[in-house]
PDB file of C-alpha atoms and ligand atoms in Angstrom:
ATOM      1  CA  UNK A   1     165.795 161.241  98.271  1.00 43.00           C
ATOM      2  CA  UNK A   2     165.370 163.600  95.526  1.00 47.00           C
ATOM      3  CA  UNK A   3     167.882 162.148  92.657  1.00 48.00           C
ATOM      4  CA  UNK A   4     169.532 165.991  91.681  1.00 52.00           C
ATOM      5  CA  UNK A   5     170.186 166.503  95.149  1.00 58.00           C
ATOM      6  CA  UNK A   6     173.042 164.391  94.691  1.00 64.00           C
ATOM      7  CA  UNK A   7     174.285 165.909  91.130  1.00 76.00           C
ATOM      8  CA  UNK A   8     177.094 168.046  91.394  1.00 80.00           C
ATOM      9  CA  UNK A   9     177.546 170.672  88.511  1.00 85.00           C
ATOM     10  CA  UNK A  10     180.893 172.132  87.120  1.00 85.00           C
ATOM     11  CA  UNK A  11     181.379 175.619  89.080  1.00 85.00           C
ATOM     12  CA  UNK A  12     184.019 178.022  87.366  1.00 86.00           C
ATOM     13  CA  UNK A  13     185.972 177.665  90.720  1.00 84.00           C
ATOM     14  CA  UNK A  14     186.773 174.018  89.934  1.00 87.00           C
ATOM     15  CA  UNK A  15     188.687 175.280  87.182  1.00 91.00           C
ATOM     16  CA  UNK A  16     192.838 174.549  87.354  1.00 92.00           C
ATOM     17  CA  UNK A  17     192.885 176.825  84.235  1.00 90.00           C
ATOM     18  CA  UNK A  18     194.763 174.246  82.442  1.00 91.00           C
ATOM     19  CA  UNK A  19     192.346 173.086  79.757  1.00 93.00           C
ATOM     20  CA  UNK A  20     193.257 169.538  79.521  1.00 93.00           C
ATOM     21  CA  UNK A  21     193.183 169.291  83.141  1.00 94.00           C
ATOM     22  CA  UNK A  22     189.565 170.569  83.494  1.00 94.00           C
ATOM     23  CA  UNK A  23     188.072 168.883  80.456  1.00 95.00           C
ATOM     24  CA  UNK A  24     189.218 165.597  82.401  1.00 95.00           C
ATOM     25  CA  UNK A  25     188.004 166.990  85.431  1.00 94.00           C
ATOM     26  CA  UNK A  26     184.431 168.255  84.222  1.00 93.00           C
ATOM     27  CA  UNK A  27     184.198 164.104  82.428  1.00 92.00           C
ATOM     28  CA  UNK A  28     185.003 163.072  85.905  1.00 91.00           C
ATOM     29  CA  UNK A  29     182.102 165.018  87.318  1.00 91.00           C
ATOM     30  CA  UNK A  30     179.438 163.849  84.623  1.00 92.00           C
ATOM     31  CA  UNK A  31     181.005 159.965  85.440  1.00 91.00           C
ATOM     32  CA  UNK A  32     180.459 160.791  89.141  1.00 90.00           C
ATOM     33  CA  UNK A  33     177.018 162.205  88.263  1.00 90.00           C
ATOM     34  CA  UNK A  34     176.561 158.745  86.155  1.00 90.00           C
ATOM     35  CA  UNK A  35     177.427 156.808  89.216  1.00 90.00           C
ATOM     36  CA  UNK A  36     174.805 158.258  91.838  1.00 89.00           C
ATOM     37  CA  UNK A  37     172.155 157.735  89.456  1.00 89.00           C
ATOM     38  CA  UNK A  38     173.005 154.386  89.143  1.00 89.00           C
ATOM     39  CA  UNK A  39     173.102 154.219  92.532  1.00 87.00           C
ATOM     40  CA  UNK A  40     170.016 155.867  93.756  1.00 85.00           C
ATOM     41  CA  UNK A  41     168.102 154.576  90.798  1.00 84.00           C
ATOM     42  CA  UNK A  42     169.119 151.485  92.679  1.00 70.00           C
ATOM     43  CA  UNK A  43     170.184 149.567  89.451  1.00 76.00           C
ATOM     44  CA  UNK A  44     171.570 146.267  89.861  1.00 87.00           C
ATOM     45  CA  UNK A  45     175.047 145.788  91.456  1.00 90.00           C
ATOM     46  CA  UNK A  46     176.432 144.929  87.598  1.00 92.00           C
ATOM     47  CA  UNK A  47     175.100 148.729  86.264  1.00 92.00           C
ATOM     48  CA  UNK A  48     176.492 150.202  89.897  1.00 91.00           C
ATOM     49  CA  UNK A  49     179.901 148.514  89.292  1.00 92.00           C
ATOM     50  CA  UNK A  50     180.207 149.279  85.719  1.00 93.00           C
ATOM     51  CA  UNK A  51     179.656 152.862  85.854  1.00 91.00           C
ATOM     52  CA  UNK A  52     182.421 152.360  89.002  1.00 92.00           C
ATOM     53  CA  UNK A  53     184.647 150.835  86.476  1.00 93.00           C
ATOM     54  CA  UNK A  54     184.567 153.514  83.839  1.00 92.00           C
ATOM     55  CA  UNK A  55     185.108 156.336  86.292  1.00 92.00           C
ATOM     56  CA  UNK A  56     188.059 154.618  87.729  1.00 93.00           C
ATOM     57  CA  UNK A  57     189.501 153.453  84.728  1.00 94.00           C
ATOM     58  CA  UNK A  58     189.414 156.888  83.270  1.00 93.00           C
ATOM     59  CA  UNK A  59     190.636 158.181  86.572  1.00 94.00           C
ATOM     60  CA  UNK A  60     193.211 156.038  86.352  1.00 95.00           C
ATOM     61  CA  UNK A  61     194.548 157.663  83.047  1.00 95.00           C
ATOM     62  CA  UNK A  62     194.229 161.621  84.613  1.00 96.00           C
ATOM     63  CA  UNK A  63     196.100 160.620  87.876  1.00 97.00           C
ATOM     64  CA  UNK A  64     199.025 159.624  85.277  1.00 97.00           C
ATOM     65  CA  UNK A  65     198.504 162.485  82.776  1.00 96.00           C
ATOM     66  CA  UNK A  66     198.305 165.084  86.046  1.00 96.00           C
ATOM     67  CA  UNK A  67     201.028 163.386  87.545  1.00 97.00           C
ATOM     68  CA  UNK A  68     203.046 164.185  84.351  1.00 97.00           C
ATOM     69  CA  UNK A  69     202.114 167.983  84.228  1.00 95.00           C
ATOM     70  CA  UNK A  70     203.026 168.422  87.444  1.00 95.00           C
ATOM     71  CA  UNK A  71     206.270 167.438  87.121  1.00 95.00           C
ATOM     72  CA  UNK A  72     206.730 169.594  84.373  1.00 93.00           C
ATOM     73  CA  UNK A  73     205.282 172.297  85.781  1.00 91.00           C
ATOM     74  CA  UNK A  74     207.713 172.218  88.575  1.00 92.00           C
ATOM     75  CA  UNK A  75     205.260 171.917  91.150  1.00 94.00           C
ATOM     76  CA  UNK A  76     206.772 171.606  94.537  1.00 94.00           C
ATOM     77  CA  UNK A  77     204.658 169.219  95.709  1.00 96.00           C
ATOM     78  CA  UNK A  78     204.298 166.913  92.599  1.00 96.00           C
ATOM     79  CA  UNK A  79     205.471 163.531  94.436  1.00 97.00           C
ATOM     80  CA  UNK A  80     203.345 164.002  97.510  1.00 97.00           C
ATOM     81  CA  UNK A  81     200.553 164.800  94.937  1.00 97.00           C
ATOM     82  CA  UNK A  82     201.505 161.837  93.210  1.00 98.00           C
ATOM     83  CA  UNK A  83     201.682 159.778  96.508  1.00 98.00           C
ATOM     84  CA  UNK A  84     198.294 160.732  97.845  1.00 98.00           C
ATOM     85  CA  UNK A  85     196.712 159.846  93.830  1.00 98.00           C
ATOM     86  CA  UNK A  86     199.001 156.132  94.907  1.00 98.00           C
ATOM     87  CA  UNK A  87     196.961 156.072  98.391  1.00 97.00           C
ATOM     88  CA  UNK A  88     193.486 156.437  96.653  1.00 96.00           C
ATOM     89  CA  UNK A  89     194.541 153.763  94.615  1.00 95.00           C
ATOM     90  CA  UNK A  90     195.200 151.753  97.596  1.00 95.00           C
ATOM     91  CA  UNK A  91     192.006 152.474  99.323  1.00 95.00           C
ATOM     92  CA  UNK A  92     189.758 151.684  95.780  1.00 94.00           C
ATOM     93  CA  UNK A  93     191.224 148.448  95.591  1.00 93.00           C
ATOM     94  CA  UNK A  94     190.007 147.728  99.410  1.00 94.00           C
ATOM     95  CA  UNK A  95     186.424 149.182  98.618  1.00 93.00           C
ATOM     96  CA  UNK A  96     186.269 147.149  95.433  1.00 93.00           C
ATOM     97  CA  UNK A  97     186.835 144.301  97.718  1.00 93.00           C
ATOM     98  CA  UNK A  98     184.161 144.949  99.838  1.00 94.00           C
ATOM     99  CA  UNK A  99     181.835 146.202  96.898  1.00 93.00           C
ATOM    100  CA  UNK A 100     182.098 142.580  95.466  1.00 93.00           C
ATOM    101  CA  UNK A 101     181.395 141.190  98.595  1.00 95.00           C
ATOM    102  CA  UNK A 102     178.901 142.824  99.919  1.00 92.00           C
ATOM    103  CA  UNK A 103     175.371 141.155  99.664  1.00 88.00           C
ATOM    104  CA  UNK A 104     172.715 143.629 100.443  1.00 87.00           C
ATOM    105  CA  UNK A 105     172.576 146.845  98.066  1.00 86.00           C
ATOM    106  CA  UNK A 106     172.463 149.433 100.977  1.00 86.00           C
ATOM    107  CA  UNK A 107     176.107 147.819 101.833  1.00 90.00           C
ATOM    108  CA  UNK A 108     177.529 147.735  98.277  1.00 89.00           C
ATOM    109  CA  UNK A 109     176.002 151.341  97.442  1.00 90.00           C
ATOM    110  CA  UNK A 110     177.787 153.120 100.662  1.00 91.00           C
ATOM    111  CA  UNK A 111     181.229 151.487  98.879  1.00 90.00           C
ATOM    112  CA  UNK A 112     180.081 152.979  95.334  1.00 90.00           C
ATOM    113  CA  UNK A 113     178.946 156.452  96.889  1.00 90.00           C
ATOM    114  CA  UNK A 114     182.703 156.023  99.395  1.00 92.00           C
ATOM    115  CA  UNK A 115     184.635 155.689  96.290  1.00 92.00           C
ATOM    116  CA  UNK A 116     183.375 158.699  94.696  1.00 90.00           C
ATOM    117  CA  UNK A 117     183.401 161.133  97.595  1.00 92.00           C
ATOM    118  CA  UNK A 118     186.962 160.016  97.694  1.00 94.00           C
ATOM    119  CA  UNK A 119     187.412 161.187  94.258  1.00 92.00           C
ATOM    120  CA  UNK A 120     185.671 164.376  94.508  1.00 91.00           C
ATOM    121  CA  UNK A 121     187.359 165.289  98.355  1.00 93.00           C
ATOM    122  CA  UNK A 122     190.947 164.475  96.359  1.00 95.00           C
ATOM    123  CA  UNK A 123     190.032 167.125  93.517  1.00 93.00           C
ATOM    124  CA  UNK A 124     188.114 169.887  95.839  1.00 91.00           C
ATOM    125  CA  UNK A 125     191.194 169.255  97.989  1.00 93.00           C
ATOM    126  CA  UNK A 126     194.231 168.638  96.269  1.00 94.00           C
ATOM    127  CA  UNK A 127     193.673 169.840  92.776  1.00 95.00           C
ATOM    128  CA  UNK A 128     192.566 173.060  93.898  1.00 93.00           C
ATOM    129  CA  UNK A 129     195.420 173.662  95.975  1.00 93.00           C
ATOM    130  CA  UNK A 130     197.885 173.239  92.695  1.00 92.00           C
ATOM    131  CA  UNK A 131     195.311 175.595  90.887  1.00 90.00           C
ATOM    132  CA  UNK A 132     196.165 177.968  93.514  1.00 89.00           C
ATOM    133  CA  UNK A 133     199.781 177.239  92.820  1.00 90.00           C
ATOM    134  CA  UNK A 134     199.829 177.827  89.023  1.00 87.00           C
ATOM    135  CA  UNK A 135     197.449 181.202  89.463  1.00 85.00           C
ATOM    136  CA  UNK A 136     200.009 182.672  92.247  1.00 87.00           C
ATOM    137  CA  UNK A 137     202.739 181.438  89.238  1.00 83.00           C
ATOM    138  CA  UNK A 138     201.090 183.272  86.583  1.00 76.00           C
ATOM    139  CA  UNK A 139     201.114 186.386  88.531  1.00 72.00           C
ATOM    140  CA  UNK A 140     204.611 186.418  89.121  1.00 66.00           C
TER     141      UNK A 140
HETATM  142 FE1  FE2 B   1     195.117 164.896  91.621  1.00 66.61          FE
HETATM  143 FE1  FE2 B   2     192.761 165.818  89.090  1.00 66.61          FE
END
């Protein structure tokens, strides 16, 4: 496989329009962009899970600082926001499991790529939608 299939670029549409929000969220893509290589370079399982480390660890930090905003910001649907960043969580910890575990590196790099598709679905998905809020807010 061609190694920039796989890279996924910052598109003006991923913007929130909040810029702390999208300067985490364009590190997040170069982290996830960091991670595939590593992956499909097929580095060794240490490389693979440290560049899974970083991205969760700063993940980890912009869940909490989004959480905040959004609470702020009023959002009506900050807790279930907050609950489905709680149920990522949840499902990291059960691919890290199996990441550690696994033996053969086509089985640990389907949990690496897994836990970043789960990143990127949540902020295509569920980020956008609160971008959507704020811009409908902004034109009130
Ligand atoms: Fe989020
Ligand atoms: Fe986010």
């Amino acid at each position: 496989m061609d190694e920039n299939e796989l890279e996924i670029e910052w598109k003006d549409f991923l913007a929130v329009g909040v810029p702390e929000m999208d300067a985490e969220h364009r590190k997040f893509i170069t982290r996830v962009n960091e991670l595939d290589l590593a992956i499909v370079a097929a580095k060794d399982k240490a490389t693979v899970r440290q560049a899974m480390d970083l991205m969760l660890s700063e993940a980890a930090n912009h869940f909490k600082h989004e959480e905040e905003l959004l609470a702020e910001w009023k959002y009506p649907h900050a807790a279930a926001h907050a609950a489905k960043h709680a149920a990522l969580w949840t499902q990291f910890g059960g691919l890290l499991r199996e990441f550690e575990q696994a033996e053969f590196s086509f089985v640990w790099a389907v949990k690496g790529l897994k836990v970043k598709q789960l990143l990127v679905a949540h902020l295509l998905k569920e980020d956008l939608t609160y971008r959507d809020y704020l811009q409908s807010r902004s034109r009130q």
